[in-house]
Amino acid sequence: MFGRTRRGAAGRGRTMSFAAAALAGVLALAGCGGDGGSDDGSEVEVFSWWTGPGEAEGLTALQALFEKQNPGTKFVNAAIAGGSGTQAKAVLASRLQNRKPPDSFQGHAGAELLDYIKAGQIEPLNDFYDENGLRDVYPKQLLDQITYKGNIYSVPVNVHRSNVLWFNPGILEDAGVDGPPATIDAFIEALKAVDAETDKVPLSLGAQWTADHLLENVLLGSLGTDAYNALWQPGANWNTPAVKGALDDFAEIMKYTTAEAASTDWQGAAKAVVDGRAAFNIMGDWAYGYFVNPAPNGLAKKQGTDFDHAPAPGTDGTYMWLSDSFTLPENAPHRGGALAWLKTVSSKEGQDAFNPKKGSIPARTDGDESLYKGYLEYAFNEWNKPDIELAGSFWHGVTANNKWHTDIDTAVGLFLQHKDPAKLQEALVTAAQNSGR
Amino acid sequence: MRRARRWLPGLLLVSPSIVAIGVFVYGLIFWNARVAVSGKHDEVTPPGFDGGKNFVDLWDQPSWPGAVRNALVFTAVFVAGALLLGAFLAFLMDKGVRAEASFRVVYLFPMAVSFIAAGVVWRWLLNPAPADRAVGLNQLFHDTGLGSLANTWWQHPDWGMAAMALPAIWQMSGYVMALYLAGFRGVPEELREAARVDGASEWKVYRYVVFPQLRPVTLSALIILGHISLKVFDLIMAIAGKQIITYVPAVAAYVEIFDRHDPANGATIATYLLLAVAVLVIPYLVWTIRSERAR
């Protein structure tokens, strides 16, 4: 009897909420009917996944600048939490499919945007680039990389570096390791030394995606920049002895990682280094802001004593880049507000307000160098070096489209269980073939 | 006309529900099945018809067989665990404990917590770090000299999903207890007394008199736990996120749709889930309808 009453009540509740949803749908349709894709600048809803330490402060700084420049425009922050944007992208996908886009959304510049482009969900921004003279202020290589069939679809606000080795100088000293290792072989030797000489974790690791991040760094360090870049071209061959060698290195390095990796995200893994529980961690340079920013959003640690950094082993002279960028969705409800937002994002002032907080450097070449201290000064100079080589980060959306990206993630997840580099290579070959590139 | 006056108001009253359920439940089930056979493996291709090919092709996806295996292990451990623990707790209650009401509340309490909130705590409790960095249950074991019990929990490559069932058992066994307790209380005291007069031991009273009358309760509990278990999603996402080691079909559907941008695969997985739940629920419905008619 009890069961039957309950079911009835639940049924009624469901009907009510369906009615409400249907009503909301009708109202939304009526709202769209007015003047779709107007130049309404009264508001701008900005969708991102910047809620974590460092990145949230950067967004706040950018918002403050935007509100000063556009006093008549209401800024709505639609940020959704989750490392690497994994949750946010799901919410975004459903909003785009329901034709309810935000006015501008964050996306990694490069192949990650391909699905949105092919589905006609974002507008080309060529005119915006021309009107604002942006083609001369971004590096040509960067623009070439994010151009798809002659069109640019996003405005990069920053550049991050993926290939950074974070280490704890004290533990290296205890282990008798003479400075950060410069090659993959030296790295493996150093991991062995830490394992043998200390009771610390040689290489801290987090949830599955941080293993993907480690994989791209080992591939780059082991294969070299040209061979790494070639892997992401259409028809690339992953079934080579060189890739096999890199994956063997990857399997060897994985032996020295944390047993509880899957229980923590990148913050927990990076924190282990500055807290003196792990010797090394390979993570993008967003870890820097987390390390040095004051509490509660950072750990207030000192570079040089608590931690230090080096190029990931074997990758000196190469900048494995990724870039956060903003887009203009088709039928953005407040197109005028969105364009004003993109203008702030692409401006020198905007990028110089955002990047010191976020722990990244401007994608523009004319940033104010004096604002970037410690690691960031190093990154700024590396990015603007005339002879720097660029490699796109696959995990962070530059080189692999969504399908390929997920299939590599699956291959790595299975590898974490079977630990067999040959099987991993087989899966990566299949993933490359199925990528549709 | 006069006859219409008898049934028409009733029909008008329920018709909004019928329409809403028709559109939003059965309509969407149909739409999902349509996408599953559409061969639409990205968002741009117009939907076609692939004759159900995708239901076979899915098994070639490297992540899928593991997800099915994980769901089966999870279901077996969770359903058996929650049933046994729930029945045992109800048995203890029925034997009469002091302050029964407060025990009942304590055991039912986890039901009030959502899987997603409980998952955050259980992620910490089930951390597999070795002794010197141990937290959660492993730390408790080490500190109480039971270090040999410490283990890798859900990060065990083969049986991790059995550990993943622990939080679910914790959460649902109180509910099973409540079902059984109601069942026990529904067995007339005269029957038990008659058995005792005939010289049955207390165990035999339960074994041969009480439990046989609780078959409907057991069946309901089995159906409820079984369908929760097949659909499990929030618990896994809270504890492990989208990691292959704890993939289950619901997580796989999410990844296919939102990360891989492959609607056909996602819809195929959803259809498999619906079929799996139907295998559980339809025989139950048939049985209920038959027994109600018999009455």
CSV table of C-alpha atoms in Angstrom, one decimal, chain A residues 48-329:
chain,number,residue,atom,x,y,z
A,48,SER,CA,34.1,29.0,-18.4
A,49,TRP,CA,35.5,26.4,-16.0
A,50,TRP,CA,37.6,28.9,-14.1
A,51,THR,CA,36.6,28.2,-10.5
A,52,GLY,CA,39.8,26.7,-9.1
A,53,PRO,CA,42.7,28.4,-7.3
A,54,GLY,CA,44.4,31.1,-9.4
A,55,GLU,CA,42.1,30.8,-12.4
A,56,ALA,CA,39.0,32.2,-10.5
A,57,GLU,CA,41.1,35.2,-9.4
A,58,GLY,CA,42.2,35.8,-13.0
A,59,LEU,CA,38.6,35.8,-14.2
A,60,THR,CA,37.6,38.2,-11.4
A,61,ALA,CA,40.4,40.6,-12.6
A,62,LEU,CA,39.2,40.3,-16.2
A,63,GLN,CA,35.6,40.9,-15.1
A,64,ALA,CA,36.6,44.1,-13.1
A,65,LEU,CA,38.3,45.5,-16.2
A,66,PHE,CA,35.4,44.6,-18.4
A,67,GLU,CA,32.9,46.3,-16.1
A,68,LYS,CA,35.0,49.4,-16.0
A,69,GLN,CA,35.2,49.6,-19.8
A,70,ASN,CA,31.5,48.7,-20.3
A,71,PRO,CA,29.5,50.2,-17.4
A,72,GLY,CA,26.2,49.5,-19.1
A,73,THR,CA,26.7,45.8,-19.5
A,74,LYS,CA,25.9,43.3,-16.8
A,75,PHE,CA,28.5,40.6,-16.5
A,76,VAL,CA,27.1,37.1,-15.7
A,77,ASN,CA,29.7,34.6,-14.6
A,78,ALA,CA,28.5,31.1,-15.6
A,79,ALA,CA,31.6,29.2,-14.5
A,80,ILE,CA,31.3,25.5,-13.8
A,81,ALA,CA,33.8,23.7,-11.5
A,82,GLY,CA,36.0,20.7,-12.6
A,83,GLY,CA,39.6,20.2,-13.4
A,84,SER,CA,40.5,20.6,-17.1
A,85,GLY,CA,36.8,21.5,-17.8
A,86,THR,CA,35.6,18.0,-17.9
A,87,GLN,CA,32.2,18.7,-16.3
A,88,ALA,CA,31.8,22.1,-17.9
A,89,LYS,CA,32.1,20.8,-21.4
A,90,ALA,CA,29.2,18.4,-20.8
A,91,VAL,CA,27.0,21.2,-19.6
A,92,LEU,CA,28.1,23.4,-22.5
A,93,ALA,CA,27.3,20.6,-25.1
A,94,SER,CA,23.7,20.3,-23.8
A,95,ARG,CA,23.2,24.0,-23.8
A,96,LEU,CA,24.5,24.3,-27.4
A,97,GLN,CA,22.3,21.4,-28.6
A,98,ASN,CA,19.3,23.0,-26.9
A,99,ARG,CA,20.1,26.2,-28.8
A,100,LYS,CA,20.6,28.1,-25.5
A,101,PRO,CA,24.2,29.2,-25.9
A,102,PRO,CA,25.9,31.4,-23.4
A,103,ASP,CA,27.1,34.7,-25.0
A,104,SER,CA,30.7,33.6,-25.0
A,105,PHE,CA,32.3,30.4,-23.8
A,106,GLN,CA,35.8,29.2,-23.0
A,107,GLY,CA,37.4,26.6,-25.1
A,108,HIS,CA,40.9,25.4,-25.7
A,109,ALA,CA,42.1,26.9,-29.0
A,110,GLY,CA,42.7,24.3,-31.7
A,111,ALA,CA,41.2,21.0,-32.6
A,112,GLU,CA,39.0,20.8,-29.5
A,113,LEU,CA,36.7,23.4,-31.2
A,114,LEU,CA,36.3,21.3,-34.4
A,115,ASP,CA,33.0,19.7,-33.3
A,116,TYR,CA,31.5,23.1,-32.5
A,117,ILE,CA,32.7,24.4,-35.9
A,118,LYS,CA,31.4,21.5,-37.9
A,119,ALA,CA,28.1,21.7,-36.1
A,120,GLY,CA,27.8,25.4,-37.0
A,121,GLN,CA,27.6,26.3,-33.3
A,122,ILE,CA,30.2,29.1,-33.3
A,123,GLU,CA,30.8,32.0,-35.7
A,124,PRO,CA,34.1,32.8,-37.6
A,125,LEU,CA,35.8,35.8,-36.1
A,126,ASN,CA,37.9,37.0,-39.1
A,127,ASP,CA,36.1,40.3,-39.2
A,128,PHE,CA,36.6,40.8,-35.5
A,129,TYR,CA,40.4,40.2,-36.0
A,130,ASP,CA,40.6,42.6,-38.9
A,131,GLU,CA,38.6,45.4,-37.2
A,132,ASN,CA,40.7,45.2,-34.0
A,133,GLY,CA,44.0,44.8,-35.8
A,134,LEU,CA,44.6,41.5,-34.0
A,135,ARG,CA,46.4,39.7,-36.8
A,136,ASP,CA,49.6,41.6,-36.1
A,137,VAL,CA,49.7,41.2,-32.3
A,138,TYR,CA,49.4,37.4,-32.0
A,139,PRO,CA,52.3,35.2,-33.1
A,140,LYS,CA,51.8,34.0,-36.6
A,141,GLN,CA,52.4,30.4,-35.7
A,142,LEU,CA,49.7,30.5,-33.1
A,143,LEU,CA,47.1,31.9,-35.6
A,144,ASP,CA,48.1,29.4,-38.2
A,145,GLN,CA,47.5,26.6,-35.8
A,146,ILE,CA,44.0,27.7,-34.8
A,147,THR,CA,42.9,28.5,-38.4
A,148,TYR,CA,40.5,26.0,-39.8
A,149,LYS,CA,39.7,26.2,-43.5
A,150,GLY,CA,40.8,29.9,-43.6
A,151,ASN,CA,38.7,31.0,-40.6
A,152,ILE,CA,39.6,31.8,-37.0
A,153,TYR,CA,37.0,30.8,-34.5
A,154,SER,CA,38.3,31.9,-31.1
A,155,VAL,CA,40.2,34.7,-29.3
A,156,PRO,CA,43.1,33.4,-27.2
A,157,VAL,CA,43.5,35.1,-23.9
A,158,ASN,CA,46.6,33.3,-22.6
A,159,VAL,CA,49.2,30.7,-23.3
A,160,HIS,CA,50.0,27.9,-20.9
A,161,ARG,CA,52.9,25.6,-21.0
A,162,SER,CA,52.3,21.9,-20.6
A,163,ASN,CA,55.9,20.6,-20.5
A,164,VAL,CA,57.0,21.7,-17.0
A,165,LEU,CA,58.7,19.5,-14.5
A,166,TRP,CA,58.1,20.6,-10.9
A,167,PHE,CA,60.4,19.3,-8.3
A,168,ASN,CA,61.3,19.5,-4.7
A,169,PRO,CA,65.0,20.6,-4.4
A,170,GLY,CA,65.4,19.2,-0.9
A,171,ILE,CA,64.3,15.7,-1.9
A,172,LEU,CA,66.5,15.8,-4.9
A,173,GLU,CA,69.4,16.6,-2.7
A,174,ASP,CA,68.6,13.8,-0.2
A,175,ALA,CA,68.4,11.4,-3.1
A,176,GLY,CA,71.8,12.6,-4.5
A,177,VAL,CA,70.2,13.8,-7.7
A,178,ASP,CA,72.2,16.6,-9.3
A,179,GLY,CA,69.6,19.1,-10.4
A,180,PRO,CA,66.5,18.4,-12.6
A,181,PRO,CA,67.1,15.7,-15.3
A,182,ALA,CA,67.4,17.0,-18.9
A,183,THR,CA,66.6,13.8,-20.8
A,184,ILE,CA,64.0,11.0,-20.3
A,185,ASP,CA,66.8,8.5,-19.5
A,186,ALA,CA,68.2,10.8,-16.8
A,187,PHE,CA,64.7,11.3,-15.5
A,188,ILE,CA,64.2,7.5,-15.1
A,189,GLU,CA,67.6,7.4,-13.3
A,190,ALA,CA,66.5,10.2,-11.0
A,191,LEU,CA,63.2,8.4,-10.2
A,192,LYS,CA,65.1,5.3,-9.3
A,193,ALA,CA,67.5,7.3,-7.1
A,194,VAL,CA,64.6,8.9,-5.2
A,195,ASP,CA,62.9,5.5,-4.8
A,196,ALA,CA,66.1,3.9,-3.4
A,197,GLU,CA,67.5,6.7,-1.3
A,198,THR,CA,64.4,8.3,0.3
A,199,ASP,CA,61.0,7.3,1.5
A,200,LYS,CA,59.3,9.8,-0.7
A,201,VAL,CA,57.1,9.3,-3.8
A,202,PRO,CA,59.3,9.7,-6.9
A,203,LEU,CA,56.6,11.1,-9.2
A,204,SER,CA,53.2,12.2,-7.9
A,205,LEU,CA,50.2,11.6,-10.2
A,206,GLY,CA,46.5,12.3,-10.0
A,207,ALA,CA,43.4,11.0,-11.6
A,208,GLN,CA,43.5,9.3,-15.0
A,209,TRP,CA,43.7,12.6,-17.1
A,210,THR,CA,47.0,13.5,-15.4
A,211,ALA,CA,48.4,10.3,-16.8
A,212,ASP,CA,47.3,11.5,-20.3
A,213,HIS,CA,49.2,14.8,-19.5
A,214,LEU,CA,52.2,12.8,-18.5
A,215,LEU,CA,52.0,10.7,-21.7
A,216,GLU,CA,52.1,13.8,-24.0
A,217,ASN,CA,55.2,15.0,-22.1
A,218,VAL,CA,56.9,11.6,-22.4
A,219,LEU,CA,56.0,11.4,-26.1
A,220,LEU,CA,57.5,14.9,-26.7
A,221,GLY,CA,60.6,14.3,-24.6
A,222,SER,CA,61.3,10.9,-26.2
A,223,LEU,CA,60.4,11.6,-29.8
A,224,GLY,CA,61.5,15.2,-30.2
A,225,THR,CA,59.4,18.1,-31.4
A,226,ASP,CA,59.1,17.3,-35.2
A,227,ALA,CA,58.2,13.7,-34.7
A,228,TYR,CA,55.7,14.6,-32.0
A,229,ASN,CA,54.0,17.2,-34.2
A,230,ALA,CA,53.9,14.7,-37.0
A,231,LEU,CA,51.9,12.3,-34.9
A,232,TRP,CA,48.9,14.6,-35.1
A,233,GLN,CA,48.9,15.1,-38.9
A,234,PRO,CA,46.2,13.2,-41.0
A,235,GLY,CA,47.3,9.7,-41.7
A,236,ALA,CA,50.2,9.7,-39.2
A,237,ASN,CA,51.8,6.4,-38.3
A,238,TRP,CA,51.8,5.5,-34.6
A,239,ASN,CA,53.0,2.0,-35.3
A,240,THR,CA,56.7,2.8,-35.3
A,241,PRO,CA,59.7,1.6,-33.1
A,242,ALA,CA,60.2,5.2,-32.0
A,243,VAL,CA,56.7,5.4,-30.5
A,244,LYS,CA,57.2,1.9,-29.0
A,245,GLY,CA,60.3,3.3,-27.3
A,246,ALA,CA,58.5,6.3,-26.0
A,247,LEU,CA,55.7,4.1,-24.6
A,248,ASP,CA,58.3,1.8,-23.0
A,249,ASP,CA,59.7,4.9,-21.3
A,250,PHE,CA,56.2,5.9,-20.2
A,251,ALA,CA,55.5,2.4,-18.7
A,252,GLU,CA,58.8,2.6,-16.9
A,253,ILE,CA,58.1,6.0,-15.5
A,254,MET,CA,54.6,5.0,-14.4
A,255,LYS,CA,56.2,2.4,-12.0
A,256,TYR,CA,57.4,5.3,-9.8
A,257,THR,CA,54.0,7.0,-9.3
A,258,THR,CA,51.6,7.3,-6.4
A,259,ALA,CA,49.4,4.2,-5.6
A,260,GLU,CA,46.5,6.5,-4.6
A,261,ALA,CA,46.7,8.5,-7.8
A,262,ALA,CA,43.1,7.9,-8.9
A,263,SER,CA,41.8,9.4,-5.7
A,264,THR,CA,43.0,12.9,-6.3
A,265,ASP,CA,43.0,15.6,-9.0
A,266,TRP,CA,46.0,17.5,-10.2
A,267,GLN,CA,46.0,19.8,-7.2
A,268,GLY,CA,46.6,17.0,-4.8
A,269,ALA,CA,49.4,15.6,-7.0
A,270,ALA,CA,51.1,19.0,-7.3
A,271,LYS,CA,50.7,19.8,-3.7
A,272,ALA,CA,52.6,16.6,-2.8
A,273,VAL,CA,55.8,18.2,-4.3
A,274,VAL,CA,55.6,21.5,-2.4
A,275,ASP,CA,54.6,19.7,0.8
A,276,GLY,CA,57.8,17.5,0.6
A,277,ARG,CA,56.0,14.2,0.0
A,278,ALA,CA,57.0,13.7,-3.6
A,279,ALA,CA,60.1,14.6,-5.6
A,280,PHE,CA,58.7,15.3,-9.1
A,281,ASN,CA,55.4,16.2,-10.7
A,282,ILE,CA,54.8,16.9,-14.4
A,283,MET,CA,51.9,19.3,-14.8
A,284,GLY,CA,51.1,22.4,-16.8
A,285,ASP,CA,52.3,25.8,-15.5
A,286,TRP,CA,48.9,26.5,-14.0
A,287,ALA,CA,50.4,24.8,-11.0
A,288,TYR,CA,52.6,27.8,-10.4
A,289,GLY,CA,49.7,30.1,-9.5
A,290,TYR,CA,48.4,27.4,-7.1
A,291,PHE,CA,51.8,27.1,-5.5
A,292,VAL,CA,52.6,30.8,-4.9
A,293,ASN,CA,49.2,32.5,-4.5
A,294,PRO,CA,48.2,33.3,-0.9
A,295,ALA,CA,45.6,31.2,0.9
A,296,PRO,CA,42.8,30.2,0.6
A,297,ASN,CA,43.2,29.8,-3.2
A,298,GLY,CA,46.9,29.0,-3.1
A,299,LEU,CA,49.6,27.4,-1.0
A,300,ALA,CA,51.8,30.5,-0.4
A,301,LYS,CA,55.0,28.5,-1.2
A,302,LYS,CA,58.4,29.9,-2.2
A,303,GLN,CA,60.0,29.1,-5.5
A,304,GLY,CA,63.6,27.9,-5.0
A,305,THR,CA,63.1,26.4,-1.5
A,306,ASP,CA,59.7,24.7,-1.5
A,307,PHE,CA,59.7,23.9,-5.2
A,308,ASP,CA,61.4,24.6,-8.5
A,309,HIS,CA,60.8,24.0,-12.2
A,310,ALA,CA,62.5,22.9,-15.3
A,311,PRO,CA,61.4,22.0,-18.8
A,312,ALA,CA,60.0,18.5,-18.8
A,313,PRO,CA,62.8,16.0,-19.5
A,314,GLY,CA,63.9,16.1,-23.1
A,315,THR,CA,61.8,19.1,-24.1
A,316,ASP,CA,64.1,22.1,-23.6
A,317,GLY,CA,63.8,24.5,-26.4
A,318,THR,CA,60.2,23.5,-27.2
A,319,TYR,CA,57.1,25.2,-25.9
A,320,MET,CA,54.3,22.7,-25.6
A,321,TRP,CA,51.5,25.2,-25.6
A,322,LEU,CA,47.8,25.3,-25.0
A,323,SER,CA,45.6,28.3,-25.0
A,324,ASP,CA,42.4,29.3,-23.3
A,325,SER,CA,40.2,31.2,-25.8
A,326,PHE,CA,36.8,32.7,-26.0
A,327,THR,CA,34.2,32.2,-28.8
A,328,LEU,CA,31.2,33.8,-30.3
A,329,PRO,CA,28.3,31.2,-30.4
